[in-house]
């Protein structure tokens, strides 16, 4: 079982609903965010192109953040979800330094926090809050090992890319282009 | 200039020993050494779920409010059965919790008092005292001038209750700025063509369309939920989107064709398209034959409006015009030339909407799948109340014959009617303003200020200390939509449906629902018999029972759908159909307009262009905000807390502007922006224009998060081009230049 | 024109616009750790070589600084933690892939050991020192007996301590400035150099001072060699490393690095030491202080600049 997410950049409008929904679902404090939206534009008027991406922790296969954690607080859960056990985290910040995607942050309560793929929802068979709320329905989540899951179907028929593949982390958020 | 109604800037309350209401303690961010608390997300079963429909914008998506056992509102999710949102709220709806948690909310009724030094402050008052004052003032105005001299400016659910009160009082001068400042022209333009306006939600069958044409519409940044959802579905199905916009909007980035048109020339493009579609025979012949009126006149009218002619005006190449016209023709009838929503641009907007409607008529999209469907809403039973008294005059009389096709009240004319003048025979003397922030909504602040100063009384009903509250005599704090009952929502869609709003928690502070305010005011005005119930819950329960359901059932399901009763969703092949126009057909040649002396078919008129060194001010929306309403909502300011001015790199080069540099804007009439705005140097905006998102630049200090953030576009809109057909205020004819040094403008209203 | 921006208003404290999650505590710890490693290395080395008599400061007096440095360094680290109540979790597990875990355990071993080392010499500093408890007196005797074994252990541990401070940073492949295998050896040599400088400063013996001075010169030479290689490596790598190197070759850290670390912290003290060896009278405090200063500045600059370098955007 390997959880992954596929996001269709062609449909995403950058409304940032995923960011607010994550905030209300996971009590993310104001001023912090577990996911965010990036707009990448290229060209000169009027020959322009725009890509909009909703980014978050990529729950990598080869996570540097899990490797470098001195206490083991940063670890893999079933399905490859990378999480932090709050009362094992000492707040040293090594994992924040090690993430090429700047996906982690230091929570005001002291521990390090980041996207958890809404594990508390996934274990009950629901989708993460961001996927469930997206008005353009451009986010697909599911088990990559299951060919009938939303994410597997999305990846089958479209071209996709990951972020900074050269960092060697084997991320599991795929952007359909 | 100090006026009687000077803006109360300071959040200082009077010295009557009032308790501190603004207890804004900033959240403690430092790592607490000794706290072991963990904010684990709660399981959904730990919440209490209450049905509601959103009030952050006017799409009114139905959803569920999730409240913890301790009584805090944790999150709001969409109702899966709702046609407006399909279980997915937009960012503003999801961020609605921020409206509830906002510490800057209005907490108690406030009454304006004048101090010895001539300045005014607000003093806290009890509901009884405040309502008594309002009732006394309304009665006074009613006796001196007649009840018709009370007007209601409204936007939102509270309007129904305050409107009911006003109509019982004897006035039908109820106006929403969304007509003349926003949707009005397209309603009139489409009604003149198809006999029916567009309305809200728009009956656009986007999810099945093959081609959607967006003219100055920026769906995707305009976050009307259903429209965005269906556009994504259309993209999935491979629909072609054609966007006409001087700015590379989000929609433009998803379009097959983006036409970077020269601003203010859209009518020329539309007419050229009509020309190509007629002369290249791309129109739906059977449909036009069966339903069209005035086709030959139209054909003659556009004879010389060739793409080459349009190229010179719009800078869109002729082959692109032909290609896109062919694209539309090939997709017909599953094509939508979108009516847009904010249509008040240059004063000829009804005619431009007419052109859009004509185009749709030629392509055969009205009443066809992938085009426009026939919407239907469920009529709600009226709770029995006495008949309203008949007012002696209404807003129609204030028009003195102008704007003959205005279907709803025009805010700018009612504002003008509030200014005493020789030819003003129908003066408005008192305003109730609820749910609309007039200083940031209305262009032409000079007239607005004059009107507000001339009023004898103004009461504002609002949830937040918006700028309008600074001008009020009495401020009444309304609770948010999450804390109150309101009317049953019955909006037109493919299928009729209803949704209910049930309070999830009791109103915070001393705020009250609008129905309570209206009822208590009614009691004080001896109009209690118009409110023959104790709690609005009774009304809703009665209405639901009349509809065959109940409050109990609706509390469990939130949304209920009903069967259509008015006929098919689309026109049936071969079957006749009567359009509600004079001729019963789709009028390419408008008999209604001709009879009133207006152009029966749209003509292109040149609009003023920016003088040298000036750039056209274009404004729009951001998907995470609803104009100025949400600028203080912490959940949403986390996403965007200020607007920036989009400047083309060539222009930035000329002026030496760098990214994030603060500039002040000065418009063609010498009006300078109160607050500076940061520059965003981007290729996405045309070199003759600048773009900013509407709704920032709040000047009321009580809005602690929003104050001073970004800059207001509406204060720079002083040149207003009024549409002669229905009174809409065209606002895109203003030009600004840059000031890189602080002009030192005092922060006034 | 390329434009890549956050549109959801992301502005996380200490992460945006540039990462700055490690502040002064980490460079201070790295410096003190390197210093302690250097001093312990020489102390152990000369004990093993049997040169305690000729190198008293090296073997005895300088080592008194080590427990102080280590405790201060550990305290700085503790201050850096944001979830301090749970610091003990570090010692509930050994994570081989995490250099920080190695460091925690090495420090756990080397700090008490250095205190024992100091304890064996305490009677030489304070003649009237009384252990009071019998068991401590017995332990002291045992420790003095096994001093050479301790020295071997300390030799290895001090090298690990010195090199791990560099590997700790180089293991973060997300920070291109740090992600070079030269960083470990560079930090080790720098640590040893600061250790040698301290010993040189403290020593009253001419022979010891001259020897340490010569060793320090060699170490400075190696350090300069490593720095050149560091930048050659960056410039021959991919774009992220080139951009990282640009911070030092025209960017915001150019002056502070080349002036304070290389010129004042390495080249100038080396010149002074050569002059001293040639016979000129130079107060030893000057080159020693400059080397220490350079070492501290080096770590401050590396920690700050490294966090600015990144992969995306």
mmCIF file with all atom_site columns, N, CA and C in Angstrom, chain B residues 642 644 658-662 677-681:
data_model
loop_
_atom_site.group_PDB
_atom_site.id
_atom_site.type_symbol
_atom_site.label_atom_id
_atom_site.label_alt_id
_atom_site.label_comp_id
_atom_site.label_asym_id
_atom_site.label_entity_id
_atom_site.label_seq_id
_atom_site.pdbx_PDB_ins_code
_atom_site.Cartn_x
_atom_site.Cartn_y
_atom_site.Cartn_z
_atom_site.occupancy
_atom_site.B_iso_or_equiv
_atom_site.pdbx_formal_charge
_atom_site.auth_seq_id
_atom_site.auth_comp_id
_atom_site.auth_asym_id
_atom_site.auth_atom_id
_atom_site.pdbx_PDB_model_num
ATOM 1  N N  . UNK B 1 642 ? -3.204 41.684 1.340   1.00 0.00 ? 642 UNK B N  1
ATOM 2  C CA . UNK B 1 642 ? -3.189 42.992 0.696   1.00 0.00 ? 642 UNK B CA 1
ATOM 3  C C  . UNK B 1 642 ? -3.228 42.784 -0.805  1.00 0.00 ? 642 UNK B C  1
ATOM 4  N N  . UNK B 1 644 ? -1.954 44.032 -4.686  1.00 0.00 ? 644 UNK B N  1
ATOM 5  C CA . UNK B 1 644 ? -0.775 44.658 -5.281  1.00 0.00 ? 644 UNK B CA 1
ATOM 6  C C  . UNK B 1 644 ? -1.201 45.231 -6.621  1.00 0.00 ? 644 UNK B C  1
ATOM 7  N N  . UNK B 1 658 ? 10.262 48.796 -8.883  1.00 0.00 ? 658 UNK B N  1
ATOM 8  C CA . UNK B 1 658 ? 10.748 47.459 -8.602  1.00 0.00 ? 658 UNK B CA 1
ATOM 9  C C  . UNK B 1 658 ? 9.641  46.666 -7.908  1.00 0.00 ? 658 UNK B C  1
ATOM 10 N N  . UNK B 1 659 ? 9.770  45.373 -7.937  1.00 0.00 ? 659 UNK B N  1
ATOM 11 C CA . UNK B 1 659 ? 8.815  44.509 -7.260  1.00 0.00 ? 659 UNK B CA 1
ATOM 12 C C  . UNK B 1 659 ? 8.708  44.861 -5.782  1.00 0.00 ? 659 UNK B C  1
ATOM 13 N N  . UNK B 1 660 ? 7.498  44.911 -5.265  1.00 0.00 ? 660 UNK B N  1
ATOM 14 C CA . UNK B 1 660 ? 7.228  45.212 -3.852  1.00 0.00 ? 660 UNK B CA 1
ATOM 15 C C  . UNK B 1 660 ? 7.554  46.645 -3.457  1.00 0.00 ? 660 UNK B C  1
ATOM 16 N N  . UNK B 1 661 ? 7.832  47.470 -4.425  1.00 0.00 ? 661 UNK B N  1
ATOM 17 C CA . UNK B 1 661 ? 8.028  48.883 -4.097  1.00 0.00 ? 661 UNK B CA 1
ATOM 18 C C  . UNK B 1 661 ? 6.673  49.497 -3.802  1.00 0.00 ? 661 UNK B C  1
ATOM 19 N N  . UNK B 1 662 ? 6.610  50.415 -2.821  1.00 0.00 ? 662 UNK B N  1
ATOM 20 C CA . UNK B 1 662 ? 5.326  51.036 -2.495  1.00 0.00 ? 662 UNK B CA 1
ATOM 21 C C  . UNK B 1 662 ? 5.122  52.275 -3.346  1.00 0.00 ? 662 UNK B C  1
ATOM 22 N N  . UNK B 1 677 ? 0.415  51.178 -2.215  1.00 0.00 ? 677 UNK B N  1
ATOM 23 C CA . UNK B 1 677 ? 0.192  49.800 -2.662  1.00 0.00 ? 677 UNK B CA 1
ATOM 24 C C  . UNK B 1 677 ? 1.494  49.272 -3.231  1.00 0.00 ? 677 UNK B C  1
ATOM 25 N N  . UNK B 1 678 ? 1.748  47.991 -3.022  1.00 0.00 ? 678 UNK B N  1
ATOM 26 C CA . UNK B 1 678 ? 3.001  47.422 -3.505  1.00 0.00 ? 678 UNK B CA 1
ATOM 27 C C  . UNK B 1 678 ? 2.879  47.090 -4.990  1.00 0.00 ? 678 UNK B C  1
ATOM 28 N N  . UNK B 1 679 ? 3.979  47.193 -5.679  1.00 0.00 ? 679 UNK B N  1
ATOM 29 C CA . UNK B 1 679 ? 4.001  46.926 -7.114  1.00 0.00 ? 679 UNK B CA 1
ATOM 30 C C  . UNK B 1 679 ? 4.274  45.451 -7.348  1.00 0.00 ? 679 UNK B C  1
ATOM 31 N N  . UNK B 1 680 ? 3.583  44.878 -8.305  1.00 0.00 ? 680 UNK B N  1
ATOM 32 C CA . UNK B 1 680 ? 3.936  43.542 -8.780  1.00 0.00 ? 680 UNK B CA 1
ATOM 33 C C  . UNK B 1 680 ? 4.274  43.703 -10.252 1.00 0.00 ? 680 UNK B C  1
ATOM 34 N N  . UNK B 1 681 ? 5.543  43.555 -10.564 1.00 0.00 ? 681 UNK B N  1
ATOM 35 C CA . UNK B 1 681 ? 5.962  43.678 -11.958 1.00 0.00 ? 681 UNK B CA 1
ATOM 36 C C  . UNK B 1 681 ? 5.685  42.338 -12.619 1.00 0.00 ? 681 UNK B C  1
#
